[in-house]
Coordinates of C-alpha atoms and ligand atoms in Angstrom, one line a residue:
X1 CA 79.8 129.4 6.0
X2 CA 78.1 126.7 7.2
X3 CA 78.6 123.8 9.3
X4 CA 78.8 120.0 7.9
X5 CA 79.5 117.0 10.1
X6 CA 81.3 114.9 7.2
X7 CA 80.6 111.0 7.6
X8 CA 83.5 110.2 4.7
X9 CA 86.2 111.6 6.3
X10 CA 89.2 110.0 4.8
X11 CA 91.4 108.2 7.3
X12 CA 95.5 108.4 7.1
X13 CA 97.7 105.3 7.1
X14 CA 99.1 105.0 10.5
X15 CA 99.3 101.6 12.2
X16 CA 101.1 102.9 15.0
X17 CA 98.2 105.5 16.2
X18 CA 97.3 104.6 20.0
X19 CA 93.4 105.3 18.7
X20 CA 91.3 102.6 17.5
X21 CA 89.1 105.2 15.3
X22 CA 90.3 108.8 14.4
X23 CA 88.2 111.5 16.2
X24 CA 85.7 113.2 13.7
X25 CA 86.2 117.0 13.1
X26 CA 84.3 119.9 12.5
X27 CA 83.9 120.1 8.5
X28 CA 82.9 123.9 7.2
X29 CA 82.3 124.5 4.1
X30 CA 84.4 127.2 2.8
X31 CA 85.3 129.3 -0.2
X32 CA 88.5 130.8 -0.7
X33 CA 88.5 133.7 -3.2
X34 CA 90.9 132.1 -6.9
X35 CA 93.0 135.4 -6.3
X36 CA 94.3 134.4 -3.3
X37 CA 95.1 131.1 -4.0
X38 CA 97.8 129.8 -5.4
X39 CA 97.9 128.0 -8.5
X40 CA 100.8 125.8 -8.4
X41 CA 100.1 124.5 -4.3
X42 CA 96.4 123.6 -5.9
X43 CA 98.3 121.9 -8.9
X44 CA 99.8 120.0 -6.6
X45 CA 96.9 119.0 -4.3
X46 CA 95.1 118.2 -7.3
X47 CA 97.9 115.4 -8.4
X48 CA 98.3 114.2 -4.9
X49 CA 94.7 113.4 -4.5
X50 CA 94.5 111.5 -7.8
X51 CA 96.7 109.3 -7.1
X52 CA 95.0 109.0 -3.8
X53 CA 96.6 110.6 -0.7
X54 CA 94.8 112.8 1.1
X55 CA 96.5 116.2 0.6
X56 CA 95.4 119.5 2.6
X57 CA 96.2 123.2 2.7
X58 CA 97.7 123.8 6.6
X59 CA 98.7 125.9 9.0
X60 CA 99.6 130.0 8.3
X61 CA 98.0 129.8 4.7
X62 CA 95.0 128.0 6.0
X63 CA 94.7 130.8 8.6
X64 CA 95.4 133.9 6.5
X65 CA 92.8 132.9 3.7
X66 CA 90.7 132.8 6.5
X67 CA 91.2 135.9 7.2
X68 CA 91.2 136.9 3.8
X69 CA 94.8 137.8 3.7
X70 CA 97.0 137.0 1.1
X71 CA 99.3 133.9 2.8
X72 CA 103.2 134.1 2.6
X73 CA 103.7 130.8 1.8
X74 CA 101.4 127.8 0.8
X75 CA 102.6 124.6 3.1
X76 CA 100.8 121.0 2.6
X77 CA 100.4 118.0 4.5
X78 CA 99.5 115.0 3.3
X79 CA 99.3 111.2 3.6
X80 CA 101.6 110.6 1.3
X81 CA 105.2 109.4 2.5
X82 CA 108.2 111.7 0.8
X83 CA 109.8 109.8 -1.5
X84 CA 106.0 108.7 -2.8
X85 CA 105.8 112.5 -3.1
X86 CA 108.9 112.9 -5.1
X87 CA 108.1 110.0 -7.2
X88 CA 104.7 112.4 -8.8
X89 CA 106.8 115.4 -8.8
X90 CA 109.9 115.8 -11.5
X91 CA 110.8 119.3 -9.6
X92 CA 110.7 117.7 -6.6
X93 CA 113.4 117.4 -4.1
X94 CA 113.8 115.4 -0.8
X95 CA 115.0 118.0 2.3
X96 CA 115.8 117.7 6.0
X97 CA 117.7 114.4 8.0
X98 CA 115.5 114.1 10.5
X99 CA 112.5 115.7 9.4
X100 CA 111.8 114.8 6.3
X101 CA 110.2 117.1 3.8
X102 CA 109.7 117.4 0.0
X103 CA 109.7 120.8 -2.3
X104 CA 108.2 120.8 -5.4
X105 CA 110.0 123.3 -6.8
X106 CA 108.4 126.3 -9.2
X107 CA 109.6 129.0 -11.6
X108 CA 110.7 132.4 -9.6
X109 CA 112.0 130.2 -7.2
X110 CA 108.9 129.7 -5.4
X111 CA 108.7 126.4 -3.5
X112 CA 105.8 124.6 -2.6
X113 CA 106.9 122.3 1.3
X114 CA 104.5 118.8 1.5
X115 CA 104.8 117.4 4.4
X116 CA 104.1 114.2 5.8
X117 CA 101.2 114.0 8.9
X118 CA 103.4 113.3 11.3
X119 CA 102.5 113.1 15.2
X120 CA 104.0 113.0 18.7
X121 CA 104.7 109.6 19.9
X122 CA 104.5 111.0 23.6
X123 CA 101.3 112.5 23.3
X124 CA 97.8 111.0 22.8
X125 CA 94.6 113.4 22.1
X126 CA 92.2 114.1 24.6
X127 CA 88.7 115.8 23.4
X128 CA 87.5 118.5 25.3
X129 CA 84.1 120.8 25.5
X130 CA 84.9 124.5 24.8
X131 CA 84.8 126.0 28.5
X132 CA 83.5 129.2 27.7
X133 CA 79.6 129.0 26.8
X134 CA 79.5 131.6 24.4
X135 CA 77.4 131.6 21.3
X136 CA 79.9 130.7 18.1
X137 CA 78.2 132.0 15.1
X138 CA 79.6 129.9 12.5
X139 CA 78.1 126.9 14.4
X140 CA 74.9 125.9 13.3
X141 CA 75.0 122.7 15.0
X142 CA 77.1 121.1 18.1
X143 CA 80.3 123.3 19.6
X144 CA 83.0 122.7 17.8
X145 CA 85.2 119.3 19.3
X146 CA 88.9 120.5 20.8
X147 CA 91.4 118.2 20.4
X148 CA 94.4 118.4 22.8
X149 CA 97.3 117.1 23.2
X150 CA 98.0 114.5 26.6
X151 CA 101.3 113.1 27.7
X152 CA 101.5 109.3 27.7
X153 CA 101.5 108.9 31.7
X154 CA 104.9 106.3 31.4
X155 CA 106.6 108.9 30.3
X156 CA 106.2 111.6 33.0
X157 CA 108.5 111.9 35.9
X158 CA 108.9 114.4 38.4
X159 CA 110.4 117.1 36.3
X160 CA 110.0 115.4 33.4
X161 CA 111.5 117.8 30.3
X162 CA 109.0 118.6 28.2
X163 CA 111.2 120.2 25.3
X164 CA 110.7 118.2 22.4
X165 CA 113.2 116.2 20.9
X166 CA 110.9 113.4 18.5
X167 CA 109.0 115.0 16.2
X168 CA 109.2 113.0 13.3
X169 CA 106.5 109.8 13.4
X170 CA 104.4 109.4 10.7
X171 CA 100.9 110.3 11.8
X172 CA 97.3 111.1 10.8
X173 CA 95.3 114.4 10.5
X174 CA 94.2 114.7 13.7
X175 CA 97.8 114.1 15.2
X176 CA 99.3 116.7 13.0
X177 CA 97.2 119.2 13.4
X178 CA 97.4 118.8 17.8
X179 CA 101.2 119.1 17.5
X180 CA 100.4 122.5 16.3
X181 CA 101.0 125.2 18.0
X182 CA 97.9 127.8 18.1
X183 CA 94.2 126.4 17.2
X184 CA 94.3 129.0 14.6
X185 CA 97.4 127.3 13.0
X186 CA 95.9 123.6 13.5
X187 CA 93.4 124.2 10.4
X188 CA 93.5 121.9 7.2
X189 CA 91.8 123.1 3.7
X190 CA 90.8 120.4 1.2
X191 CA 90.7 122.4 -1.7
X192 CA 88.5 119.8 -4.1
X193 CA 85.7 119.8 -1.8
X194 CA 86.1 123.3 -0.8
X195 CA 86.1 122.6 3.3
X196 CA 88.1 123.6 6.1
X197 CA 88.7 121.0 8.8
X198 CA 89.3 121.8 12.2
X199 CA 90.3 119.4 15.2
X200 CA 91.1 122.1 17.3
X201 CA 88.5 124.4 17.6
X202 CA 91.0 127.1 15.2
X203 CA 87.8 128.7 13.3
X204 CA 86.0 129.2 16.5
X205 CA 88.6 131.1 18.0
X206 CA 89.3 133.0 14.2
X207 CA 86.0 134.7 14.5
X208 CA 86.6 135.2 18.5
X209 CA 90.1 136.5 17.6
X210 CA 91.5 135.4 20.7
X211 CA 94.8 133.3 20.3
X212 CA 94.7 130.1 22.3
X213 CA 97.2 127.3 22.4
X214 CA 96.1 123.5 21.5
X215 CA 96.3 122.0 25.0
X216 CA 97.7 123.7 28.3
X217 CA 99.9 126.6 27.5
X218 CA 101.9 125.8 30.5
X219 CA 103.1 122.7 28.8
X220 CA 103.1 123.8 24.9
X221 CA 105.6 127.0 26.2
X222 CA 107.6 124.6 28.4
X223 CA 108.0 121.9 24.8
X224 CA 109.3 125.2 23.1
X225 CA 109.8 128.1 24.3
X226 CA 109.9 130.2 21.2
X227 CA 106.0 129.9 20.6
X228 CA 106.0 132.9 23.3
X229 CA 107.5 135.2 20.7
X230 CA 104.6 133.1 18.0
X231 CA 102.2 134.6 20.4
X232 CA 103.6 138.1 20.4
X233 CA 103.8 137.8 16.4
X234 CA 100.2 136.5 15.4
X235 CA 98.3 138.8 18.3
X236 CA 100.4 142.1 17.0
X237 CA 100.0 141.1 13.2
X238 CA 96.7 139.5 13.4
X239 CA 94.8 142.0 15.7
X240 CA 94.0 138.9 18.3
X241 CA 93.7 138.6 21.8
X242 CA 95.4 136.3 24.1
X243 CA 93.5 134.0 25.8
X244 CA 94.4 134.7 30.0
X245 CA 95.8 131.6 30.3
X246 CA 97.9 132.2 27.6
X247 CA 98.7 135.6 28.4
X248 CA 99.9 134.3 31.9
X249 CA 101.6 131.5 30.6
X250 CA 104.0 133.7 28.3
X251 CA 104.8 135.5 31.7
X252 CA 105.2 132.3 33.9
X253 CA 107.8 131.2 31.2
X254 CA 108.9 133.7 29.3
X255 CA 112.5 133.3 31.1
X256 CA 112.7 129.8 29.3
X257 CA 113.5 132.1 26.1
X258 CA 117.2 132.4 27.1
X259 CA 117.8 128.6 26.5
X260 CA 115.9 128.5 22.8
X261 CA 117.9 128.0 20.1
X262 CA 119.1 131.7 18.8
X263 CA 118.8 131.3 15.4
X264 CA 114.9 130.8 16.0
X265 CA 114.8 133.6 18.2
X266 CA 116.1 135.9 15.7
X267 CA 114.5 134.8 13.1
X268 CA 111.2 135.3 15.1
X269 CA 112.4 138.8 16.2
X270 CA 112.7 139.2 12.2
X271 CA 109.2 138.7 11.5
X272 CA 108.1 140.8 14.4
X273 CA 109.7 143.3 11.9
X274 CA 109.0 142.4 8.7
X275 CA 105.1 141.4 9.3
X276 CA 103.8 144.9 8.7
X277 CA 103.1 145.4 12.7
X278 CA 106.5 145.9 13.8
X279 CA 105.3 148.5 16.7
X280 CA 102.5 146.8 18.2
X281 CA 104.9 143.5 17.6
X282 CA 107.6 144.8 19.6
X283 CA 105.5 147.1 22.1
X284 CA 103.8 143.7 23.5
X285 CA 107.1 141.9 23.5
X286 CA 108.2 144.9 25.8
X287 CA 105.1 145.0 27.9
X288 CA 104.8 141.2 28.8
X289 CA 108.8 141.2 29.6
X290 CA 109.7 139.3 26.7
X291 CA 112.0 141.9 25.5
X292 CA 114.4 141.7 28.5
X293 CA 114.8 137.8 28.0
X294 CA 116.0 138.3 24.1
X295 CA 116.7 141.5 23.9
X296 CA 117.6 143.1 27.8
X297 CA 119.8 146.4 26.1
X298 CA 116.8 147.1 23.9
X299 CA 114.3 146.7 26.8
X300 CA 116.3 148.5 29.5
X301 CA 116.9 151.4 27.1
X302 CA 112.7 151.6 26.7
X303 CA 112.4 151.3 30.4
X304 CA 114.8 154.2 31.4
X305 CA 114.4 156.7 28.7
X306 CA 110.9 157.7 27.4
X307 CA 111.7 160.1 24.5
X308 CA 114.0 157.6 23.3
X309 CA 111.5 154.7 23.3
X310 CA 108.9 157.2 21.8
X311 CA 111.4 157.1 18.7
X312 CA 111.8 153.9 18.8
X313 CA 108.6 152.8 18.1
X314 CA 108.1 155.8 15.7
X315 CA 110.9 154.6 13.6
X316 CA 108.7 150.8 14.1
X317 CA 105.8 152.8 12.8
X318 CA 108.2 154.3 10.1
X319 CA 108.7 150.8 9.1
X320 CA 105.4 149.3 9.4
X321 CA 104.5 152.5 6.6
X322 CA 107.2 151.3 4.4
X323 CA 105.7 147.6 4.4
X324 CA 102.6 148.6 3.7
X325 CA 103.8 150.2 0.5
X326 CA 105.8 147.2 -0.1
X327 CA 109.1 148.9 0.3
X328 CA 110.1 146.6 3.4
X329 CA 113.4 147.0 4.1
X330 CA 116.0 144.1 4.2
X331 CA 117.2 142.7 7.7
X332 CA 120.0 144.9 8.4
X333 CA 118.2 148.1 8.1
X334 CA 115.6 146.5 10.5
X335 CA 117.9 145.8 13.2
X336 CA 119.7 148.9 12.8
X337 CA 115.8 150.9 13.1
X338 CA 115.3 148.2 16.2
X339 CA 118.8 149.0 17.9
X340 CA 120.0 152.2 17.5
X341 CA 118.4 154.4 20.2
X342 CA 120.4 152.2 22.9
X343 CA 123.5 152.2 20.5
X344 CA 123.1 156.0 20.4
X345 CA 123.0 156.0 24.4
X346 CA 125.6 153.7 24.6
X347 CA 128.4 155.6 22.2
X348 CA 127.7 158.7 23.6
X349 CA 130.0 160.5 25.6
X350 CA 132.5 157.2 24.5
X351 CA 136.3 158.6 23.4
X352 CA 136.7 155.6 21.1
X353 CA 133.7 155.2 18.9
X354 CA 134.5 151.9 17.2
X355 CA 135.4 150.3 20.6
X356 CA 132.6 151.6 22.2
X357 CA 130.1 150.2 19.4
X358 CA 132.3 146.9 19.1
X359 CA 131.8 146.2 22.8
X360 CA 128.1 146.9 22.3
X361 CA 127.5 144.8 19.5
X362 CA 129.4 141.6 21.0
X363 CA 126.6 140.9 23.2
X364 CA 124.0 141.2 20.5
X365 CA 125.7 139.2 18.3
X366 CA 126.4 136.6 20.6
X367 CA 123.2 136.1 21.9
X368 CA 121.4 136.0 18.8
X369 CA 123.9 134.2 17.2
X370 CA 124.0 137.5 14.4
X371 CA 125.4 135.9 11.4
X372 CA 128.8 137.7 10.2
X373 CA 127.1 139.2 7.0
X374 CA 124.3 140.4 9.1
X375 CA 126.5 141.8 11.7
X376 CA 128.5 143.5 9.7
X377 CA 126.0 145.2 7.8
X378 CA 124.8 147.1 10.7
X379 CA 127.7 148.5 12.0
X380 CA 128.5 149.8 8.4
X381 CA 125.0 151.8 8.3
X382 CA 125.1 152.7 11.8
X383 CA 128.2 154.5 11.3
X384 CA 126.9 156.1 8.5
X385 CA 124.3 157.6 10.2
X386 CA 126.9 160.0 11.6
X387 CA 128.0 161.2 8.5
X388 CA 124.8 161.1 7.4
X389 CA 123.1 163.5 10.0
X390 CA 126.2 165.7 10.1
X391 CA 125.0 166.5 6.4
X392 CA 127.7 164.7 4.5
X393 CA 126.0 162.5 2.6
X394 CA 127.6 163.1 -0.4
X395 CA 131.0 161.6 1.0
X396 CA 129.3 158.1 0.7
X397 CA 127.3 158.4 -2.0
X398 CA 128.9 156.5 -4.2
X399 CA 129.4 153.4 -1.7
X400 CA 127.4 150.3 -2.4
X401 CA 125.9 150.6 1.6
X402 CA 124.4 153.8 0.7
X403 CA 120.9 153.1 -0.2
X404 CA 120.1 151.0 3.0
X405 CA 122.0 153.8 5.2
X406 CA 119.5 156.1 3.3
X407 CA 116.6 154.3 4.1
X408 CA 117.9 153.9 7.8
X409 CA 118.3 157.6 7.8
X410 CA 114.8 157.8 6.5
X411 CA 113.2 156.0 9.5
X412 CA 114.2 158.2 12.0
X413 CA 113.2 161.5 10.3
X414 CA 110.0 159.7 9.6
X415 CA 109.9 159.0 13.5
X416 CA 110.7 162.7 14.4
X417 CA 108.5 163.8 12.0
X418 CA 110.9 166.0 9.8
X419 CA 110.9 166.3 6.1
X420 CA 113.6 163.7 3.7
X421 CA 116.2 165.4 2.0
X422 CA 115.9 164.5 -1.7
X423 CA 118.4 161.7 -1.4
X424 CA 116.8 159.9 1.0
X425 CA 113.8 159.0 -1.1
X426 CA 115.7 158.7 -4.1
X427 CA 119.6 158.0 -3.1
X428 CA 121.0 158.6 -6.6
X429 CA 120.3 162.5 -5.9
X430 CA 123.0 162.3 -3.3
X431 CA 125.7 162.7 -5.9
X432 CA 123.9 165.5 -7.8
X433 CA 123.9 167.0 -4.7
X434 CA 127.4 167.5 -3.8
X435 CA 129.2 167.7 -7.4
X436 CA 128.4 169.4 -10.5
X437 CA 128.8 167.0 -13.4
X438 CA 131.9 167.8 -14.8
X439 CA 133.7 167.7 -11.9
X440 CA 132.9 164.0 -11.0
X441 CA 133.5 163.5 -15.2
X442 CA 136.6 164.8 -14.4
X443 CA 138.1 163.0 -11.2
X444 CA 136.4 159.4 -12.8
X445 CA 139.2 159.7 -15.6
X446 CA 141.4 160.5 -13.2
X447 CA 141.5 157.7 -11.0
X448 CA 141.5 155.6 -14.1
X449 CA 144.8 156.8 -15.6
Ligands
LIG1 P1 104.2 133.2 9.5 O1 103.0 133.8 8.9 O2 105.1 134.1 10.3 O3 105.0 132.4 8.4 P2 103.2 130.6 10.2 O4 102.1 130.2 11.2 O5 103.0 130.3 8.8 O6 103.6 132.1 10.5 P3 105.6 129.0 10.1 O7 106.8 129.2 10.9 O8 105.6 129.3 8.7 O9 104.4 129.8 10.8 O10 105.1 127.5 10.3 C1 104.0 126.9 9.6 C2 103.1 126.1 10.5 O11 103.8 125.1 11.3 C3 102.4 126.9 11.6 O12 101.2 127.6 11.1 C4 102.1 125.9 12.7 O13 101.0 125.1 12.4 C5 103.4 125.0 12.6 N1 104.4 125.5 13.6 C6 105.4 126.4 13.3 N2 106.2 126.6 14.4 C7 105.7 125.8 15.3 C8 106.0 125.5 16.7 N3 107.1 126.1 17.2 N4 105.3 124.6 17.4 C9 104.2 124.0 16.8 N5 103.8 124.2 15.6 C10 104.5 125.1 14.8
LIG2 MG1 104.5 130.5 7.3

């Protein structure tokens, strides 16, 4: 890869930017592999660009084609408005009050989000020279600019609050991509000319792997606390280090997690699970004392009990296998894996099971804001894992929870390193199991009549 200063960088609309002239970036010229791409999110570059707005790759996908991963999802930002974006699309749709967003819509349900640049009207940029002198290797020529993000002084009092509440301006490139959270999530890819372009300093800190915030993470974990847990996520998944001052950031404000918006938090938690590093995920949550903010039973059940939290994170690992075969679990059975050492330690010895585990899940629930569904799902394979380890499998064999008990069931024999009993691989065996065939024949025609 090599370094280009680009002279024609195309400018954004935006009479409202504070700037007189938009900052230049770093242009690299940069090849992303056809079989990670995706076809339809270049379809739609393509169309955006000929009828001239400037359309980019950005954020995670940029990052994990990088990285040579396959991206989850394929996001855009571009100069057009949303409605001029619906107006090229006929599966198109407009989404979101206050932030509005189109999705061009594909077969299999896949959608492609195009976003307009959008920036803070509170911020301005500031540039700044990397502060560590170290030798970046992608850099032929000058270190790469940083961008960061600088309060407009009027607005600061004393203890001004710095969570964000306007986030919805239209912008330009460099003004998206500083509202971003990470450097390694600030990155645009224009796909015609093959070139990644970075504000922020993102590739630099790619090849480092070291996880930096755009600005002072002081202030970016004050605006929104939940980018702690982003931290946790992108360093476990993506092998990075944290930057000290990040790193001491998280821990100077990690208690700011108890006033985020659940939902977020769980859905964060989630990811931690899904993202094919649930351990390491939730092992650096618990060492930098995120996990008592979001999840104190959890944590205080690792603190106090060692054999229990060495099953814990083998039945993480357990899971971490399965994704990597690409037989990740759905949500419940991850929860259930993440919860149930300290919902073993808190029913035992309790007289009235259901109670008990009622009582336990309340505060859970409440403080994740657990949808009912979700909820309800894991008491239902919890309590099968009784039955289940007591041998009896057969008695819910037929029931329509019984594959994701199995699998649950699975994850902690993985984690204590015992064999699977047939039906736990393959829970249809469950039945063959218990009854020969002529006897189920039988009792079927029974229950008919
Ligand atoms: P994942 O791989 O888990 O999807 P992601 O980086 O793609 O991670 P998304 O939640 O899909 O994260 O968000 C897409 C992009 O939006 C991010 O890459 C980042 O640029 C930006 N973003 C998301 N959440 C925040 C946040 N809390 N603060 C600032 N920018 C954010
Ligand atoms: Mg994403």
């Amino acid at each position: 890869m090599t370094q280009i200063l680009d002279p024609d960088f195309r400018r954004g609309d935006d009479p409202g930017a504070l700037d007189a002239e938009p900052p230049e970036p770093v242009v690299y010229a940069h090849t992303i592999p056809r079989r990670l791409l995706d076809a339809d999110a270049a379809k739609v570059i393509r169309r955006l660009n000929r009828h001239g707005h400037t359309a980019y790759l950005v954020g995670g996908g940029v990052r994990d084609l990088m990285l040579g991963r396959k991206p989850k999802d394929f996001d855009l930002a571009t100069s057009a408005r949303p409605y001029e974006v619906r107006d090229l699309f006929r599966n198109c749709r407009v989404i979101g009050r206050r932030f509005r967003l189109a999705h061009v819509l594909f077969s299999g349900g896949k959608v492609i989000e195009v976003a307009t640049f959008r920036r803070d009207p509170s911020q301005h940029y500031e540039v700044i020279k990397p502060k560590i002198a170290k030798k970046i290797p992608l850099c032929a020529g000058p270190e790469p600019v940083r961008l960061i993000p600088a309060r407009n002084a009027e607005l600061d009092g004393e203890d001004a609050d710095l969570l964000i509440t306007n986030d919805n301006v239209f912008g330009e490139p460099h003004e998206d991509s500083i509202r971003r959270d990470f450097t390694i999530n600030g990155l645009f890819y224009d796909l015609e000319r093959g070139e990644v372009i970075d504000f922020v300093g993102g590739v630099a800190d790619l090849e480092e792997h070291l996880l930096r915030t755009i600005g002072d993470p002081n202030v970016r974990f004050r605006e929104d606390p939940v980018r702690i847990l982003r931290a946790i996520k992108f360093s476990a998944r993506l092998d990075m280090g944290l930057d000290p001052a990040v790193y001491d950031a998280m821990v100077r404000h990690r208690s700011d997690l108890r006033r985020a918006a659940a939902p977020r938090v769980l859905e964060e938690l989630l990811r931690f699970l899904r993202g094919g590093a649930a351990q390491r995920s939730v092992f650096l949550a618990w060492d930098v004392g995120v996990l008592s903010e979001v999840l104190p039973e959890v944590a205080s059940f690792l603190d106090d009990d060692p054999e229990g939290a060495a099953l814990t994170f083998g039945r993480l690992k357990a899971i971490d296998t399965l994704a990597a075969e690409d037989r990740l679990p759905n949500d419940a059975v991850l929860l259930a894996a993440l919860f149930q050492g300290s919902i073993d330690d808190a029913l035992e010895g309790a007289t009235d099971i259901p109670v008990a585990y009622e009582e336990f899940i309340r505060e859970f629930s409440l403080r994740l804001s657990l949808p009912r569904r979700l909820k309800d799902r894991i008491r239902l394979l919890t309590m099968a894992q009784r039955r289940l380890r007591a041998g009896r499998a057969q008695s819910i064999a037929r029931r329509e929870y019984f594959a994701d008990a199995a699998t649950l069931f699975a994850l902690d024999r993985m984690a204590r390193g015992e064999d699977l009993p047939a039906w736990a691989n393959e829970p249809s065996e469950a039945l063959y199991d218990a009854e020969p065939r002529s006897r189920r024949r039988r009792r079927r025609r029974r229950s008919r009549s």
